[in-house]
Short mmCIF file of C-alpha atoms and ligand atoms in Angstrom, two decimals:
data_model
loop_
_atom_site.label_atom_id
_atom_site.label_comp_id
_atom_site.label_asym_id
_atom_site.label_seq_id
_atom_site.Cartn_x
_atom_site.Cartn_y
_atom_site.Cartn_z
CA MET A 1 0.00 0.00 0.00
CA ALA A 2 2.84 2.42 0.81
CA GLY A 3 4.65 1.69 -2.45
CA LEU A 4 1.47 1.96 -4.49
CA ALA A 5 0.43 5.20 -2.78
CA CYS A 6 3.80 6.72 -3.63
CA ALA A 7 3.84 5.46 -7.21
CA ARG A 8 0.23 6.52 -7.80
CA HIS A 9 0.90 10.06 -6.59
CA LEU A 10 4.07 10.36 -8.70
CA ALA A 11 2.37 8.93 -11.80
CA ASP A 12 -0.55 11.33 -11.39
CA ALA A 13 2.04 14.16 -11.28
CA GLY A 14 3.50 13.02 -14.62
CA TRP A 15 6.39 10.88 -13.40
CA SER A 16 7.06 7.34 -14.62
CA PRO A 17 7.64 5.25 -11.50
CA VAL A 18 8.50 1.58 -11.77
CA VAL A 19 7.29 -0.69 -8.96
CA PHE A 20 9.23 -3.87 -8.23
CA ASP A 21 7.48 -6.38 -5.99
CA LYS A 22 8.70 -9.82 -5.07
CA GLY A 23 5.05 -10.91 -4.60
CA ARG A 24 2.84 -12.50 -7.22
CA GLY A 25 -0.03 -10.06 -6.76
CA VAL A 26 -0.16 -6.39 -5.86
CA GLY A 27 -1.00 -5.22 -2.35
CA GLY A 28 1.41 -6.99 0.00
CA ARG A 29 -0.46 -7.52 3.26
CA THR A 30 -3.63 -6.00 1.75
CA ALA A 31 -4.32 -9.33 0.15
CA THR A 32 -7.00 -11.73 -1.03
CA ARG A 33 -6.40 -15.48 -1.47
CA ARG A 34 -8.67 -17.40 -3.84
CA HIS A 35 -9.26 -21.13 -3.91
CA GLY A 36 -11.00 -23.29 -6.46
CA GLY A 37 -12.99 -20.56 -8.17
CA ASP A 38 -15.63 -20.05 -5.46
CA LEU A 39 -13.72 -19.42 -2.23
CA GLN A 40 -11.92 -16.24 -1.29
CA PHE A 41 -10.31 -15.02 1.89
CA ASP A 42 -8.89 -11.67 2.99
CA HIS A 43 -6.02 -13.34 4.75
CA GLY A 44 -4.08 -10.14 5.53
CA ALA A 45 -5.67 -6.82 6.46
CA GLN A 46 -9.35 -7.26 7.30
CA TYR A 47 -10.61 -3.74 6.73
CA VAL A 48 -9.31 -0.19 6.60
CA THR A 49 -10.01 2.88 8.64
CA ALA A 50 -9.98 6.32 7.03
CA ARG A 51 -9.13 8.92 9.67
CA ASP A 52 -6.69 10.90 7.54
CA GLN A 53 -8.20 13.48 5.19
CA GLY A 54 -6.07 12.39 2.22
CA PHE A 55 -6.82 8.69 2.69
CA ARG A 56 -10.49 9.52 3.15
CA SER A 57 -10.59 11.10 -0.30
CA VAL A 58 -8.88 8.04 -1.81
CA ILE A 59 -11.42 5.77 -0.12
CA ALA A 60 -14.22 8.03 -1.39
CA ALA A 61 -12.92 7.64 -4.97
CA MET A 62 -12.57 3.88 -4.48
CA SER A 63 -16.11 3.71 -3.10
CA LYS A 64 -17.42 5.58 -6.13
CA SER A 65 -15.81 3.03 -8.44
CA GLY A 66 -17.03 0.09 -6.31
CA ALA A 67 -13.51 -0.97 -5.24
CA ALA A 68 -14.25 -0.06 -1.59
CA VAL A 69 -17.43 -0.60 0.42
CA ARG A 70 -18.32 0.51 3.91
CA TRP A 71 -18.40 -2.37 6.38
CA GLN A 72 -20.38 -1.52 9.42
CA ASP A 73 -19.68 -3.76 12.34
CA ALA A 74 -20.08 -3.37 16.06
CA SER A 75 -17.06 -1.06 16.52
CA GLY A 76 -18.94 2.13 15.64
CA GLU A 77 -16.00 3.56 13.62
CA PRO A 78 -16.54 3.56 9.85
CA ARG A 79 -14.57 0.69 8.33
CA PHE A 80 -14.12 -0.08 4.67
CA VAL A 81 -13.30 -3.25 2.81
CA GLY A 82 -12.14 -3.80 -0.73
CA ALA A 83 -14.71 -5.34 -3.05
CA PRO A 84 -14.82 -8.08 -4.09
CA GLY A 85 -11.72 -8.57 -1.88
CA MET A 86 -9.23 -6.47 0.09
CA ALA A 87 -6.78 -6.73 -2.81
CA SER A 88 -9.21 -4.56 -4.81
CA LEU A 89 -7.98 -1.52 -2.87
CA ALA A 90 -4.44 -2.12 -4.08
CA LYS A 91 -5.58 -2.95 -7.60
CA TYR A 92 -7.40 0.36 -7.76
CA LEU A 93 -4.20 2.27 -6.97
CA ALA A 94 -2.15 0.06 -9.28
CA LYS A 95 -4.20 0.79 -12.40
CA GLY A 96 -1.93 1.89 -15.26
CA LEU A 97 1.29 1.74 -13.21
CA ASP A 98 4.39 -0.06 -14.45
CA ILE A 99 4.47 -2.90 -11.90
CA ARG A 100 6.95 -5.73 -12.19
CA GLN A 101 5.98 -8.69 -10.06
CA GLY A 102 8.07 -11.60 -8.90
CA MET A 103 11.06 -9.23 -8.72
CA LYS A 104 13.01 -9.50 -5.49
CA VAL A 105 15.34 -6.63 -4.65
CA THR A 106 18.40 -7.76 -2.74
CA SER A 107 20.13 -4.44 -2.16
CA VAL A 108 19.86 -0.71 -2.65
CA HIS A 109 22.96 1.41 -2.75
CA ARG A 110 24.58 4.31 -4.58
CA SER A 111 26.77 3.65 -7.56
CA ASN A 112 28.51 6.49 -9.43
CA GLY A 113 26.37 8.86 -7.41
CA ARG A 114 23.05 7.34 -8.48
CA PRO A 115 20.70 5.16 -6.47
CA THR A 116 20.92 1.62 -7.72
CA ILE A 117 18.84 -1.43 -6.97
CA VAL A 118 20.16 -4.93 -7.38
CA MET A 119 17.70 -7.72 -8.09
CA GLU A 120 17.96 -11.37 -7.21
CA GLY A 121 20.05 -12.72 -10.07
CA GLU A 122 22.32 -9.67 -9.86
CA THR A 123 20.69 -7.40 -12.47
CA ALA A 124 21.10 -3.78 -11.46
CA HIS A 125 18.85 -0.83 -12.30
CA GLN A 126 19.60 2.83 -11.76
CA PHE A 127 16.97 5.45 -11.06
CA ASP A 128 16.77 9.13 -10.07
CA ARG A 129 15.16 8.15 -6.78
CA VAL A 130 14.58 4.84 -5.02
CA VAL A 131 11.78 4.37 -2.50
CA VAL A 132 11.86 1.21 -0.39
CA THR A 133 8.56 0.22 1.24
CA ALA A 134 9.19 -3.32 2.49
CA PRO A 135 8.58 -4.12 6.19
CA ALA A 136 11.30 -2.53 8.35
CA PRO A 137 13.52 -5.63 8.88
CA GLN A 138 13.50 -6.35 5.14
CA THR A 139 14.21 -2.69 4.42
CA VAL A 140 17.19 -2.81 6.76
CA ALA A 141 18.50 -5.89 4.93
CA MET A 142 18.15 -4.16 1.56
CA LEU A 143 19.74 -0.91 2.67
CA ASN A 144 22.56 -2.48 4.62
CA ALA A 145 25.16 -0.29 2.97
CA GLN A 146 23.25 2.91 3.73
CA THR A 147 24.11 3.41 7.35
CA ALA A 148 22.99 7.03 7.40
CA PHE A 149 19.38 6.39 8.40
CA LEU A 150 19.33 2.74 9.42
CA SER A 151 19.76 3.32 13.12
CA ASP A 152 16.22 4.76 13.18
CA ILE A 153 14.63 1.82 11.40
CA ALA A 154 16.37 -0.84 13.46
CA THR A 155 14.22 0.08 16.49
CA VAL A 156 10.93 -0.84 14.77
CA GLY A 157 9.47 -4.17 15.89
CA TYR A 158 6.75 -6.40 14.43
CA ASP A 159 4.48 -9.09 15.79
CA PRO A 160 3.89 -12.07 13.54
CA CYS A 161 0.40 -13.34 12.78
CA LEU A 162 -0.55 -16.89 11.91
CA THR A 163 -3.75 -16.93 9.92
CA LEU A 164 -6.22 -19.68 9.14
CA MET A 165 -8.57 -19.66 6.17
CA ALA A 166 -11.43 -22.16 6.24
CA ASN A 167 -14.57 -23.04 4.36
CA LEU A 168 -16.96 -24.83 6.70
CA LYS A 169 -20.15 -26.70 5.91
CA MET A 170 -22.45 -25.01 8.41
CA GLU A 171 -25.31 -22.58 8.68
CA ALA A 172 -23.65 -19.17 8.93
CA PRO A 173 -24.60 -17.70 12.30
CA GLU A 174 -27.12 -14.94 11.84
CA ALA A 175 -25.74 -11.39 12.00
CA PHE A 176 -22.22 -12.61 12.82
CA HIS A 177 -19.49 -10.63 11.07
CA SER A 178 -16.43 -10.73 13.28
CA ARG A 179 -15.25 -10.97 16.84
CA SER A 180 -12.09 -9.56 18.30
CA ASP A 181 -10.42 -10.60 21.56
CA PRO A 182 -6.65 -10.05 21.87
CA ASP A 183 -6.47 -12.44 24.86
CA ALA A 184 -8.01 -15.38 23.02
CA GLU A 185 -5.72 -17.75 21.13
CA LEU A 186 -7.74 -16.83 18.07
CA ALA A 187 -7.71 -13.10 18.56
CA TRP A 188 -9.79 -12.37 15.46
CA ILE A 189 -12.45 -14.45 13.78
CA ALA A 190 -14.33 -13.12 10.76
CA LEU A 191 -16.95 -14.56 8.52
CA ASP A 192 -15.17 -13.11 5.55
CA SER A 193 -17.94 -13.99 3.13
CA SER A 194 -20.38 -11.81 5.09
CA LYS A 195 -18.46 -8.66 4.21
CA PRO A 196 -20.25 -6.51 1.62
CA GLY A 197 -19.48 -7.13 -2.03
CA ARG A 198 -18.89 -10.89 -1.55
CA SER A 199 -21.06 -13.81 -2.38
CA GLY A 200 -20.80 -17.54 -2.14
CA LYS A 201 -19.80 -20.14 0.37
CA PRO A 202 -19.04 -19.34 4.04
CA CYS A 203 -15.38 -18.44 4.25
CA TRP A 204 -13.83 -17.87 7.66
CA VAL A 205 -10.59 -16.11 8.56
CA ALA A 206 -9.04 -16.57 11.99
CA GLN A 207 -5.90 -14.88 13.29
CA ALA A 208 -3.91 -16.23 16.22
CA ASN A 209 -2.88 -13.68 18.84
CA SER A 210 0.73 -12.53 18.99
CA GLY A 211 1.73 -14.95 21.80
CA TRP A 212 0.34 -17.98 19.98
CA SER A 213 1.79 -16.79 16.66
CA ASN A 214 5.24 -16.32 18.17
CA ALA A 215 5.14 -19.71 19.88
CA HIS A 216 4.19 -21.55 16.67
CA LEU A 217 5.89 -19.33 14.09
CA GLU A 218 8.43 -21.80 12.75
CA LEU A 219 6.10 -24.77 12.36
CA ASP A 220 5.27 -25.80 8.82
CA LEU A 221 2.00 -24.47 7.43
CA ASP A 222 0.22 -27.85 7.52
CA THR A 223 0.99 -28.23 11.21
CA ILE A 224 -0.14 -24.68 11.91
CA LYS A 225 -3.37 -25.42 10.05
CA SER A 226 -3.93 -28.61 12.03
CA LYS A 227 -3.45 -26.72 15.31
CA MET A 228 -5.64 -23.74 14.42
CA LEU A 229 -8.56 -25.68 12.92
CA PRO A 230 -9.72 -27.30 16.19
CA LEU A 231 -9.59 -23.88 17.88
CA LEU A 232 -11.87 -22.43 15.21
CA CYS A 233 -14.22 -25.43 15.15
CA LYS A 234 -14.53 -25.26 18.94
CA GLU A 235 -15.33 -21.55 18.87
CA LEU A 236 -17.97 -22.04 16.20
CA GLY A 237 -19.33 -25.23 17.72
CA VAL A 238 -18.87 -27.37 14.62
CA ALA A 239 -17.34 -30.82 14.21
CA ALA A 240 -14.08 -31.41 12.35
CA ASP A 241 -15.95 -33.03 9.45
CA ALA A 242 -17.54 -29.64 8.66
CA VAL A 243 -14.21 -28.50 7.24
CA MET A 244 -14.39 -28.45 3.44
CA HIS A 245 -11.19 -26.51 2.81
CA ALA A 246 -8.52 -25.00 5.03
CA ALA A 247 -5.10 -23.38 4.65
CA ALA A 248 -2.74 -21.45 6.90
CA HIS A 249 -0.59 -18.44 6.17
CA ARG A 250 2.41 -17.13 8.07
CA TRP A 251 2.81 -13.35 8.25
CA ARG A 252 6.24 -12.95 9.76
CA PHE A 253 6.08 -9.16 9.83
CA ALA A 254 2.38 -8.65 10.39
CA LYS A 255 1.72 -5.83 12.81
CA VAL A 256 4.04 -3.01 13.79
CA VAL A 257 4.46 -2.86 17.54
CA GLN A 258 6.54 0.28 17.90
CA PRO A 259 6.32 2.59 14.87
CA LEU A 260 8.92 5.22 14.09
CA GLY A 261 6.63 8.22 14.58
CA ARG A 262 7.67 9.94 11.35
CA HIS A 263 6.16 9.58 7.88
CA PHE A 264 9.39 8.31 6.26
CA VAL A 265 13.16 8.43 6.34
CA ARG A 266 15.52 9.45 3.55
CA ASN A 267 19.20 9.88 2.90
CA GLU A 268 20.95 13.24 2.90
CA ASP A 269 20.54 14.12 -0.76
CA ALA A 270 16.94 12.79 -0.86
CA THR A 271 17.64 10.12 -3.48
CA ILE A 272 16.86 7.08 -1.32
CA TYR A 273 13.67 6.97 0.77
CA ALA A 274 12.19 4.32 3.02
CA GLY A 275 8.64 4.12 4.34
CA GLY A 276 5.74 1.84 5.07
CA ASP A 277 3.38 1.05 7.92
CA TRP A 278 6.36 0.85 10.27
CA CYS A 279 6.61 4.64 10.17
CA LEU A 280 3.18 5.50 11.57
CA GLY A 281 1.38 2.35 12.74
CA ALA A 282 -0.01 -1.07 12.02
CA ARG A 283 -2.69 0.01 9.60
CA VAL A 284 -3.21 0.12 5.85
CA GLU A 285 -4.06 3.78 6.21
CA ALA A 286 -0.72 4.46 7.91
CA ALA A 287 1.12 2.72 5.05
CA TRP A 288 -0.75 4.83 2.50
CA MET A 289 0.07 8.03 4.44
CA SER A 290 3.76 7.14 4.52
CA GLY A 291 3.95 6.41 0.78
CA ASP A 292 1.95 9.48 -0.14
CA ALA A 293 4.16 11.69 2.06
CA ILE A 294 7.26 10.36 0.29
CA ALA A 295 5.76 11.29 -3.08
CA ARG A 296 4.94 14.77 -1.83
CA ASP A 297 8.49 15.19 -0.54
CA ILE A 298 9.94 14.09 -3.87
CA LEU A 299 7.68 16.44 -5.81
CA GLY A 300 8.34 19.29 -3.37
CA ALA A 301 12.08 18.94 -3.93
CA GLU A 302 11.72 19.45 -7.70
C1 LIG B 401 -2.98 -10.70 9.37
C2 LIG B 401 -2.96 -9.21 9.27
C3 LIG B 401 -4.11 -8.49 9.59
C4 LIG B 401 -4.13 -7.11 9.49
N1 LIG B 401 -5.28 -6.44 9.72
C5 LIG B 401 -5.37 -5.12 9.46
C6 LIG B 401 -6.61 -4.46 9.48
O1 LIG B 401 -7.65 -5.06 9.72
N2 LIG B 401 -6.62 -3.13 9.19
C7 LIG B 401 -5.49 -2.44 8.87
O2 LIG B 401 -5.58 -1.25 8.58
N3 LIG B 401 -4.30 -3.06 8.81
C8 LIG B 401 -4.21 -4.38 9.08
N4 LIG B 401 -3.02 -5.04 8.99
C9 LIG B 401 -1.81 -4.26 8.72
C10 LIG B 401 -1.73 -3.85 7.26
O3 LIG B 401 -1.95 -4.95 6.44
C11 LIG B 401 -0.37 -3.26 6.99
O4 LIG B 401 -0.11 -2.24 7.93
C12 LIG B 401 -0.22 -2.64 5.58
O5 LIG B 401 -0.84 -3.43 4.61
C13 LIG B 401 1.25 -2.49 5.30
O6 LIG B 401 1.46 -1.95 4.04
P1 LIG B 401 2.96 -1.68 3.55
O7 LIG B 401 2.87 -1.15 2.18
O8 LIG B 401 3.67 -0.87 4.57
O9 LIG B 401 3.69 -3.11 3.59
P2 LIG B 401 3.34 -4.49 2.79
O10 LIG B 401 1.89 -4.60 2.55
O11 LIG B 401 3.99 -5.56 3.58
O12 LIG B 401 4.06 -4.30 1.44
C14 LIG B 401 5.44 -4.50 1.30
C15 LIG B 401 5.69 -4.98 -0.11
O13 LIG B 401 7.10 -5.11 -0.28
C16 LIG B 401 7.34 -6.27 -1.03
N5 LIG B 401 8.72 -6.67 -0.74
C17 LIG B 401 9.26 -7.01 0.47
N6 LIG B 401 10.56 -7.31 0.32
C18 LIG B 401 10.84 -7.15 -0.99
C19 LIG B 401 12.02 -7.31 -1.76
N7 LIG B 401 13.18 -7.71 -1.22
N8 LIG B 401 11.96 -7.07 -3.11
C20 LIG B 401 10.79 -6.70 -3.69
N9 LIG B 401 9.64 -6.54 -3.00
C21 LIG B 401 9.68 -6.75 -1.67
C22 LIG B 401 6.29 -7.25 -0.57
O14 LIG B 401 6.08 -8.27 -1.54
C23 LIG B 401 5.08 -6.35 -0.40
O15 LIG B 401 4.31 -6.28 -1.58
C24 LIG B 401 -2.96 -6.42 9.09
C25 LIG B 401 -1.81 -7.15 8.76
C26 LIG B 401 -1.81 -8.51 8.84
C27 LIG B 401 -0.60 -9.27 8.41
#
């Protein structure tokens, strides 16, 4: 979201940004996983808030196009989801951008005075500016030669989140959308398919709390699935044979614990920037604000 926000703003101002992403789809943790044609799960971010004026206007434009829909749940604060999935928010921002997927950046440094990125496989590309928006620990690894601003980033910490996606053969409980309880092993349970703009079979998403996720982080995904499924079945009061499909996902850098408190960092001559949710907080909105602020800084320096 941070990278797309930055690229979108620059492209709208007439620049030609290139986005490299090691992932297969756009959006990073604002993601939707599909299975077998009729199942889909928002296995990363569940919804977005829009407290910032700038992000509110982006959400308003997305809502107009149908890519975002208001999701009213018990919290009282307006929440929005992508439609038909959370990834739709990212796809909206990505429209028309030059995005190169499956491209892993291994390092960012300066060569002959110009910012240079090196890809897995050793190809190097030079640009006028480079903006890194990976989670903080991955950003540190990429920028390891750029000591100037790394001391700031090194203090940022993340909690992991182990996530279960399940399709269960059961009557969906009436009026159930989600429940949140940080002290429960499954801190979040959502009937994903009940979000607006979805249709089809009951798809559940459950997130383990940070303690459980940390304790089970290195297990293989099948084992994680087999440990999380009974917890979900118990909570929903269904037998194990109700499970039609299930999969687990490991988010190693899921939720920022201690953000930086600034919108971004950059090197002295403003040619290498770094940003993301780790700057302002564990929210999609915070990631967008960081990326957008980087674009504004770049444009302001022109
Ligand atoms: C399970 C879970 C639930 C969440 N729930 C919510 C929620 O309900 N509401 C909310 O607002 N927020 C939620 N969040 C947090 C939210 O998803 C993030 O804060 C936000 O999406 C972060 O955006 P970002 O752009 O900073 O980082 P990311 O989305 O992580 O994007 C980083 C991108 O960098 C790419 N990348 C990383 N390393 C490299 C490399 N070496 N080379 C190339 N590309 C690379 C990745 O592929 C990725 O696309 C949740 C997160 C998780 C994991």
